[in-house]
């Protein structure tokens, strides 16, 4: 309270100073302005810290002369000539503006603030006194012409930026870098105001020819924050330009998305998809430079969380959204697929980029075998056999998890001996850190489980306990229960969904498998992802879909 009383006293002091400066135009008064300007700027900063915490009615009650003070300050060319003064005044004015005025008084307040904003912007283009004299001579009151003046001033700046964009090599007509930087600084506190959106967009898409960025970092940060908080409406093209010009903004946008995905309902993939699309990152990722940054951040997230299922699922849903955006916006194939995945062989990338569910079942085996062969060659090659190479190959496959699910379904449909290529693909996907010998052992265990499951199809009386026996077929002294167990459960769940003979005992079998919270969450996640894939491309198997929803309802029912 003592601080507010001091500010109120200082407010009166500066109001008298401003009135004196307004009436005098001598060299002595100009020297006085320059001498006191740093103190005045410090006063404005302190005033901003006080105003940003207050309601407008409290502000007027505590500082009744504040409107007069800001009006006089915004009309003083010596004060507006200094960037720091402009910035401080803008901060203070933005504390007063009402985004959604509730009555005529608040509407008049916004008109008054618009008038002051136009005074500040006029420092870039016009002599405000001349504008005022001109409008008064036409018989207009400030309340009539200030909104139009502000709008026209913004449009004038936008036009100038566009002209510079089209004639960028004409150095005589170009907006000088210092002026561009100063203009971007002025816009920092104004980016959320609708009147300024055209100017914000024009600054973002302005193509500079200087070797270094000329817009101030605070401008990019303010626009990015406003976009993330849905306080600004600008085209996606402008957002993409923002992220291309300012890497920290792209990184913050990606972190913002990851936090939302991980903290949201982990198994609601439709909501996850909507969240990803709303972020504009899939559209932006159509530019390879942005895709590589986004992909790198997913890589770090997976490594930091030790491959947490929700992060891997986020990667897969994002990849699907990215491919949809790529199909819409890149029909002429501006960038080859290899620019997005430069370390993968082109033939492997081409196969993985297909939607696996769109391939008819009778034609699925061949691409699966080809994918397995190419990955196995990369992973087990003598030159590239390091754990790092294993992760890179797995990370590429993890983008397109539908192929692993298809491999599991294929193994259960084949009547002959399961192809080694499919066994290897599943063993690698579920346990990429294993060495060659460990993976071969997993393949042997996996084949034993498959043989047992296929034998059950000929059983006269199939029970849930028979399936429970299958879930422990892989146990041995050297097995890794958590990893191998997840792979076995994946096979059993596919078996339950696709084998009509199992539908009667499916609920009981799932209850046996879900003997702790971790496995229950894993099974729920599997069912949600399966339903999401079916919904995305249209499922023509109503019985498995109905069963999957019933199992979900059973697992999620309160105890």
XYZ file of C-alpha atoms in Angstrom:
559
model
C 0.000 0.000 0.000
C 2.891 2.347 0.789
C 4.284 1.652 -2.688
C 0.930 2.588 -4.258
C 0.795 5.849 -2.278
C 4.301 6.682 -3.461
C 3.318 5.954 -7.067
C 0.220 8.138 -6.729
C 2.423 10.993 -5.505
C 4.890 10.430 -8.348
C 1.969 10.343 -10.778
C 1.104 13.907 -9.806
C 4.748 14.945 -10.128
C 5.078 13.544 -13.655
C 1.716 14.946 -14.705
C 2.962 18.429 -13.845
C 6.203 17.753 -15.712
C 4.347 16.536 -18.798
C 2.055 19.585 -18.735
C 5.092 21.856 -18.542
C 6.840 20.018 -21.398
C 3.658 20.184 -23.466
C 3.458 23.977 -23.222
C 7.126 24.686 -23.873
C 9.103 24.068 -27.019
C 12.356 25.758 -26.062
C 15.760 24.106 -26.158
C 15.822 24.287 -22.359
C 12.590 22.257 -22.035
C 13.888 19.674 -24.516
C 17.044 19.292 -22.430
C 14.839 18.856 -19.355
C 12.909 16.051 -21.066
C 16.099 14.227 -22.040
C 17.496 14.669 -18.533
C 14.390 13.243 -16.815
C 13.548 10.577 -19.389
C 15.360 7.661 -17.630
C 13.526 8.494 -14.379
C 10.211 8.690 -16.220
C 10.843 5.301 -17.836
C 11.597 3.791 -14.414
C 8.352 5.295 -13.099
C 6.430 3.688 -16.002
C 7.984 0.282 -15.229
C 6.957 0.536 -11.578
C 3.496 1.655 -12.641
C 3.193 -1.366 -14.945
C 4.079 -3.759 -12.096
C 1.291 -2.168 -10.053
C -1.321 -1.988 -12.844
C -0.989 -5.579 -14.048
C -2.338 -6.865 -10.721
C -5.356 -4.491 -10.530
C -8.882 -4.221 -11.869
C -9.586 -1.071 -13.905
C -11.989 0.389 -11.308
C -9.346 0.030 -8.606
C -6.772 1.658 -10.899
C -8.974 4.726 -11.463
C -9.709 4.996 -7.765
C -6.053 4.774 -6.801
C -4.589 6.765 -9.702
C -7.327 9.168 -10.897
C -4.895 11.193 -13.028
C -3.457 8.200 -14.882
C -5.522 8.720 -18.037
C -4.377 12.313 -18.364
C -0.770 11.255 -17.719
C -0.748 8.561 -20.428
C -2.449 10.908 -22.897
C 0.177 13.606 -22.445
C 3.044 11.061 -22.566
C 1.784 9.519 -25.816
C 1.578 12.958 -27.445
C 5.115 13.960 -26.568
C 7.394 13.254 -29.566
C 10.542 13.306 -27.416
C 9.182 10.535 -25.197
C 7.924 8.453 -28.119
C 11.247 8.813 -29.916
C 12.787 6.442 -27.359
C 12.072 2.706 -27.821
C 12.099 2.018 -24.084
C 9.435 4.681 -23.483
C 7.242 3.224 -26.223
C 7.554 -0.251 -24.751
C 6.751 0.883 -21.189
C 3.735 2.881 -22.319
C 2.441 -0.066 -24.352
C 2.780 -2.376 -21.347
C 0.797 0.019 -19.174
C -1.927 0.584 -21.763
C -2.379 -3.147 -22.319
C -3.155 -3.496 -18.595
C -6.133 -1.188 -19.063
C -7.712 -2.571 -22.229
C -10.888 -4.639 -21.938
C -10.888 -7.640 -24.290
C -14.666 -8.061 -23.898
C -16.272 -4.731 -22.824
C -19.453 -5.223 -20.806
C -20.880 -1.694 -20.977
C -20.593 1.625 -22.809
C -18.030 2.910 -20.292
C -15.667 0.048 -21.016
C -16.205 0.497 -24.764
C -15.232 4.157 -24.443
C -12.174 3.064 -22.472
C -11.101 0.839 -25.353
C -11.574 3.706 -27.825
C -9.398 5.933 -25.681
C -6.680 3.267 -25.517
C -6.877 2.761 -29.284
C -6.265 6.458 -29.677
C -3.147 6.296 -27.517
C -1.914 3.210 -29.375
C -2.261 5.098 -32.627
C -0.173 7.892 -31.115
C 2.606 5.405 -30.370
C 2.416 3.759 -33.786
C 2.520 7.168 -35.437
C 6.144 7.409 -34.343
C 6.838 5.000 -37.234
C 4.866 6.745 -39.962
C 3.053 10.018 -39.253
C 3.129 13.324 -37.459
C 0.286 12.903 -34.962
C -0.256 16.642 -34.528
C -0.765 17.023 -38.265
C -3.231 14.123 -38.260
C -5.167 15.702 -35.397
C -5.326 19.139 -37.074
C -6.420 17.552 -40.358
C -9.267 15.554 -38.789
C -10.427 18.455 -36.627
C -10.597 20.648 -39.719
C -12.941 18.079 -41.237
C -15.159 18.230 -38.164
C -14.351 14.776 -36.721
C -14.040 14.083 -33.008
C -11.248 11.805 -31.774
C -13.828 9.181 -30.774
C -14.803 8.959 -34.469
C -11.442 8.823 -36.146
C -9.111 7.044 -33.673
C -10.363 3.488 -34.404
C -10.145 4.099 -38.138
C -6.769 5.803 -37.768
C -5.373 2.828 -35.854
C -6.756 0.367 -38.398
C -5.440 2.363 -41.352
C -2.070 2.837 -39.710
C -1.737 -0.914 -39.218
C -2.813 -1.548 -42.822
C -0.336 1.061 -44.025
C 2.501 -0.685 -42.216
C 1.322 -4.034 -43.610
C 1.317 -2.612 -47.130
C 4.803 -1.234 -46.683
C 6.051 -4.620 -45.471
C 4.453 -6.349 -48.467
C 6.024 -3.845 -50.853
C 9.391 -4.452 -49.236
C 8.786 -8.178 -49.564
C 8.118 -7.870 -53.295
C 10.947 -5.396 -53.924
C 13.431 -6.603 -51.364
C 16.519 -5.814 -53.421
C 15.598 -2.156 -53.885
C 17.642 -0.803 -50.987
C 16.209 2.706 -51.316
C 12.645 1.569 -50.642
C 13.391 -1.164 -48.137
C 12.446 -0.750 -44.489
C 15.780 -0.529 -42.684
C 16.626 -3.349 -40.229
C 16.671 -1.053 -37.186
C 13.139 0.118 -37.967
C 11.963 -3.468 -38.456
C 13.490 -4.457 -35.126
C 11.925 -1.461 -33.392
C 8.522 -2.193 -34.933
C 8.648 -5.804 -33.773
C 9.571 -4.612 -30.269
C 6.589 -2.265 -30.194
C 4.285 -5.137 -31.173
C 5.369 -7.385 -28.283
C 2.620 -6.356 -25.825
C 0.077 -5.895 -28.632
C 0.127 -9.305 -30.332
C -3.125 -10.470 -28.714
C -5.124 -7.420 -29.832
C -7.256 -8.191 -32.931
C -6.423 -4.823 -34.532
C -2.772 -5.822 -34.728
C -3.114 -9.352 -36.105
C -2.526 -8.252 -39.746
C 0.693 -6.500 -38.701
C 1.864 -9.517 -36.681
C 1.237 -11.766 -39.682
C 3.015 -9.375 -42.061
C 6.081 -9.217 -39.810
C 6.227 -13.012 -39.576
C 6.031 -13.659 -43.318
C 8.264 -10.724 -44.279
C 11.211 -12.194 -46.168
C 14.395 -10.520 -45.048
C 17.640 -10.427 -46.988
C 19.923 -9.730 -44.035
C 22.356 -12.461 -42.908
C 20.917 -12.395 -39.368
C 17.414 -12.259 -37.936
C 16.321 -8.626 -37.541
C 13.080 -9.083 -35.579
C 13.552 -9.126 -31.824
C 13.338 -12.522 -30.052
C 10.731 -11.145 -27.645
C 8.353 -10.657 -30.589
C 8.615 -14.312 -31.644
C 8.219 -15.459 -28.041
C 5.132 -13.284 -27.516
C 3.455 -14.480 -30.729
C 4.270 -18.114 -29.978
C 2.907 -17.841 -26.433
C -0.248 -16.150 -27.711
C -0.720 -18.903 -30.297
C -0.210 -21.693 -27.745
C -2.742 -20.046 -25.407
C -5.218 -19.539 -28.300
C -5.158 -15.759 -27.808
C -4.318 -14.968 -31.426
C -5.712 -16.076 -34.766
C -3.162 -16.120 -37.588
C -2.839 -18.415 -40.634
C -0.968 -21.688 -40.315
C 1.538 -20.424 -42.894
C 2.482 -17.572 -40.538
C 2.866 -20.002 -37.619
C 5.131 -22.226 -39.714
C 7.234 -19.198 -40.659
C 7.481 -18.294 -36.970
C 8.844 -21.761 -36.118
C 11.242 -21.730 -39.052
C 12.646 -18.339 -38.013
C 12.791 -18.934 -34.259
C 13.848 -22.409 -33.104
C 13.094 -21.815 -29.369
C 9.449 -21.157 -30.286
C 9.228 -24.462 -32.157
C 10.808 -26.318 -29.244
C 8.397 -24.690 -26.780
C 5.414 -25.570 -28.982
C 6.560 -29.190 -29.141
C 7.124 -29.392 -25.379
C 3.689 -27.846 -24.854
C 2.150 -30.563 -27.048
C 4.032 -33.413 -25.325
C 2.936 -32.185 -21.903
C -0.696 -32.063 -23.039
C -0.525 -35.537 -24.588
C 1.105 -37.181 -21.589
C -1.118 -35.456 -19.014
C -4.355 -36.114 -20.928
C -6.343 -39.353 -21.022
C -3.620 -41.699 -22.161
C -5.888 -44.157 -23.961
C -8.229 -41.719 -25.698
C -6.478 -41.697 -29.053
C -9.187 -39.655 -30.770
C -8.695 -36.828 -28.267
C -4.957 -37.224 -28.706
C -5.373 -36.893 -32.473
C -7.508 -33.744 -32.100
C -4.935 -32.240 -29.745
C -2.123 -32.961 -32.215
C -4.025 -31.518 -35.187
C -4.977 -28.383 -33.248
C -1.296 -27.759 -32.517
C -0.574 -27.207 -36.272
C 2.646 -29.194 -35.801
C 1.711 -31.993 -38.270
C 1.133 -29.386 -41.016
C 4.337 -27.591 -40.049
C 6.252 -30.882 -40.065
C 5.620 -31.146 -43.817
C 8.669 -28.885 -43.969
C 11.612 -31.280 -43.422
C 13.511 -28.843 -41.183
C 10.604 -28.705 -38.730
C 9.967 -32.450 -38.993
C 13.561 -33.224 -38.020
C 13.304 -31.059 -34.878
C 9.951 -32.557 -33.877
C 11.233 -36.074 -34.529
C 14.378 -35.408 -32.511
C 12.287 -34.258 -29.553
C 10.203 -37.440 -29.739
C 13.469 -39.402 -29.774
C 14.703 -37.677 -26.604
C 11.321 -38.148 -24.917
C 11.392 -41.889 -25.614
C 14.969 -42.204 -24.376
C 14.284 -40.137 -21.244
C 11.156 -42.151 -20.352
C 12.712 -45.525 -21.272
C 10.151 -46.047 -24.008
C 7.039 -45.154 -21.973
C 3.947 -46.528 -23.816
C 2.163 -43.155 -23.787
C 5.145 -41.478 -25.499
C 5.405 -44.209 -28.152
C 1.650 -43.969 -28.740
C 1.938 -40.171 -29.070
C 4.670 -40.658 -31.687
C 2.510 -43.072 -33.673
C -0.600 -40.866 -33.613
C 1.515 -37.835 -34.552
C 3.053 -39.771 -37.455
C -0.400 -40.688 -38.728
C -1.507 -37.022 -38.544
C 1.731 -35.966 -40.257
C 1.208 -38.424 -43.116
C -2.373 -37.185 -43.581
C -1.114 -33.598 -43.721
C 1.669 -34.595 -46.109
C -0.852 -36.250 -48.405
C -3.016 -33.109 -48.463
C -0.312 -30.458 -48.759
C 2.451 -32.239 -50.616
C 0.594 -33.765 -53.537
C 3.307 -32.678 -55.944
C 5.921 -34.232 -53.641
C 7.961 -31.089 -53.002
C 10.295 -33.086 -50.777
C 11.353 -36.702 -51.249
C 10.532 -39.060 -48.386
C 14.224 -39.577 -47.752
C 14.508 -35.938 -46.577
C 12.307 -36.807 -43.595
C 14.130 -40.041 -42.729
C 17.625 -39.508 -44.182
C 19.288 -42.392 -42.302
C 16.868 -45.082 -43.505
C 17.147 -46.869 -46.813
C 14.680 -45.362 -49.334
C 13.095 -48.742 -50.052
C 12.347 -49.313 -46.348
C 10.911 -45.817 -45.902
C 8.679 -46.235 -48.950
C 7.125 -49.431 -47.569
C 6.679 -48.107 -44.027
C 4.924 -44.962 -45.244
C 2.038 -47.063 -46.586
C -1.037 -47.529 -44.393
C -0.686 -51.223 -43.433
C -4.427 -51.630 -42.755
C -5.194 -50.519 -46.320
C -3.416 -53.591 -47.733
C -5.723 -56.611 -48.314
C -4.928 -59.530 -45.921
C -3.865 -61.828 -48.759
C -1.151 -59.333 -49.816
C 0.215 -58.398 -46.383
C 2.838 -61.109 -45.965
C 5.203 -59.905 -48.699
C 5.694 -56.289 -47.477
C 6.048 -57.554 -43.890
C 8.796 -59.947 -44.915
C 10.535 -57.205 -46.907
C 10.422 -54.814 -43.926
C 11.845 -57.528 -41.660
C 14.665 -58.338 -44.080
C 15.704 -54.703 -44.493
C 15.626 -54.035 -40.747
C 17.477 -57.251 -39.952
C 20.163 -56.350 -42.449
C 20.598 -52.949 -40.788
C 20.515 -54.281 -37.214
C 22.654 -57.388 -37.576
C 25.096 -56.034 -40.134
C 28.677 -56.409 -38.918
C 29.519 -52.741 -39.523
C 26.326 -51.359 -37.989
C 25.642 -53.709 -35.135
C 25.941 -51.284 -32.246
C 23.127 -50.672 -29.721
C 22.788 -47.155 -31.142
C 22.033 -48.565 -34.563
C 19.489 -50.940 -32.987
C 17.664 -47.999 -31.462
C 17.671 -45.970 -34.693
C 16.155 -48.878 -36.614
C 13.586 -49.510 -33.890
C 12.745 -45.787 -33.667
C 12.001 -45.752 -37.394
C 9.736 -48.810 -37.037
C 8.075 -47.349 -33.915
C 6.678 -44.469 -36.004
C 4.628 -47.069 -37.886
C 3.515 -49.465 -35.130
C 0.678 -50.757 -37.288
C 3.145 -53.018 -39.108
C 4.006 -54.871 -35.892
C 0.304 -55.344 -35.154
C -0.219 -56.644 -38.675
C 2.653 -59.108 -38.219
C 0.983 -60.510 -35.083
C -2.325 -60.931 -36.911
C -0.609 -62.600 -39.880
C 1.102 -65.144 -37.650
C -2.280 -66.196 -36.263
C -3.855 -66.495 -39.716
C -1.173 -68.624 -41.336
C -1.761 -72.377 -41.251
C 1.819 -73.247 -42.178
C 4.893 -72.815 -40.004
C 5.271 -69.134 -39.023
C 7.783 -67.298 -41.252
C 11.019 -66.495 -39.425
C 10.890 -62.959 -40.833
C 7.664 -62.202 -38.949
C 8.932 -63.802 -35.738
C 12.091 -61.684 -35.964
C 10.132 -58.486 -36.667
C 7.984 -58.941 -33.532
C 10.916 -59.978 -31.357
C 12.840 -56.890 -32.469
C 9.898 -54.486 -32.061
C 9.125 -55.591 -28.502
C 12.743 -55.967 -27.351
C 15.111 -53.909 -29.559
C 17.927 -53.907 -26.994
C 18.447 -57.682 -27.276
C 21.462 -59.147 -29.009
C 21.244 -61.695 -31.809
C 21.241 -64.772 -29.557
C 18.633 -63.343 -27.177
C 16.390 -62.463 -30.096
C 16.688 -65.973 -31.537
C 15.651 -67.394 -28.150
C 12.638 -65.073 -28.102
C 11.694 -66.284 -31.581
C 11.782 -69.909 -30.342
C 9.558 -69.043 -27.369
C 7.222 -67.078 -29.615
C 6.857 -70.004 -32.002
C 5.995 -72.287 -29.079
C 3.213 -69.922 -28.010
C 1.866 -69.751 -31.562
C 1.831 -73.536 -31.886
C -0.095 -73.799 -28.632
C -2.636 -71.166 -29.674
C -3.238 -72.731 -33.067
C -3.674 -76.132 -31.401
C -6.432 -74.666 -29.247
C -8.481 -73.914 -32.354
C -8.989 -77.651 -32.859
C -9.917 -78.214 -29.219
C -13.458 -79.433 -28.651
C -13.836 -77.391 -25.470
C -11.761 -74.230 -25.271
C -11.390 -72.674 -21.822
C -9.861 -69.474 -20.443
C -7.383 -71.610 -18.505
C -6.056 -73.020 -21.800
C -5.204 -69.473 -22.864
C -3.640 -68.781 -19.488
C -1.336 -71.755 -20.106
C -0.337 -70.181 -23.425
C 0.700 -67.011 -21.631
C 3.377 -68.873 -19.690
C 4.695 -70.973 -22.580
C 7.569 -68.533 -22.993
C 8.823 -68.876 -19.429
C 12.357 -70.179 -19.052
C 15.394 -69.379 -16.989
C 16.657 -66.860 -19.550
C 13.355 -65.213 -20.470
C 12.551 -61.587 -19.767
C 8.972 -61.702 -18.408
C 8.088 -58.032 -18.860
C 9.212 -57.781 -22.487
C 8.401 -61.284 -23.638
C 5.201 -61.218 -21.621
C 3.972 -58.135 -23.452
C 4.621 -59.785 -26.810
C 2.783 -62.965 -25.738
C -0.158 -60.950 -24.427
C -0.313 -59.110 -27.751
C -0.629 -62.437 -29.567
C -3.269 -63.765 -27.180
C -5.352 -60.592 -27.454
C -5.240 -60.749 -31.248
C -6.168 -64.426 -30.983
C -9.168 -63.578 -28.772
C -10.390 -60.867 -31.152
C -9.995 -62.729 -34.444
C -10.813 -66.353 -33.513
C -14.616 -66.724 -33.143
C -14.064 -69.846 -31.020
C -12.489 -67.644 -28.313
C -15.189 -64.998 -28.011
C -17.163 -66.917 -25.390
C -14.189 -67.135 -23.003
C -12.509 -63.814 -23.920
C -13.661 -61.860 -20.866
C -12.555 -64.563 -18.447
C -9.207 -64.959 -20.248
C -8.525 -61.213 -20.088
C -9.360 -61.231 -16.376
C -6.731 -63.966 -15.855
C -4.126 -61.957 -17.784
C -4.831 -58.602 -16.097
C -3.565 -59.685 -12.686
C -1.981 -56.306 -11.817
C -2.491 -52.615 -12.627
C 0.444 -52.379 -15.048
C -0.766 -55.253 -17.239
C -4.355 -53.955 -17.036
C -3.220 -50.557 -18.379
C -1.221 -52.324 -21.099
C -4.255 -54.357 -22.248
C -6.536 -51.305 -22.168
C -3.973 -49.419 -24.264
C -3.791 -52.287 -26.778
C -7.591 -52.380 -27.165
C -7.835 -48.601 -27.571
C -5.123 -48.579 -30.246
C -6.772 -51.466 -32.075
C -10.139 -49.704 -32.106
C -8.489 -46.454 -33.193
C -6.881 -48.146 -36.211
C -10.157 -49.809 -37.182
C -12.075 -46.540 -36.886
C -9.464 -44.591 -38.828
C -9.684 -46.707 -41.969
C -13.125 -48.281 -41.506
C -13.465 -51.698 -39.931
C -15.309 -54.427 -41.765
C -15.180 -56.879 -38.828
C -18.054 -55.902 -36.522
C -17.763 -58.910 -34.194
C -14.112 -58.299 -33.174
C -14.905 -54.584 -32.751
C -17.913 -55.362 -30.539
C -15.808 -57.749 -28.458
C -12.998 -55.202 -28.075
C -15.463 -52.608 -26.741
C -16.968 -55.133 -24.326
C -13.514 -56.051 -23.010
C -12.691 -52.376 -22.534
C -15.908 -51.815 -20.637
C -15.158 -54.828 -18.445
C -11.583 -53.719 -17.646
C -12.545 -50.115 -16.968
C -15.584 -50.921 -14.841
C -15.221 -49.716 -11.226
C -14.449 -52.477 -8.773
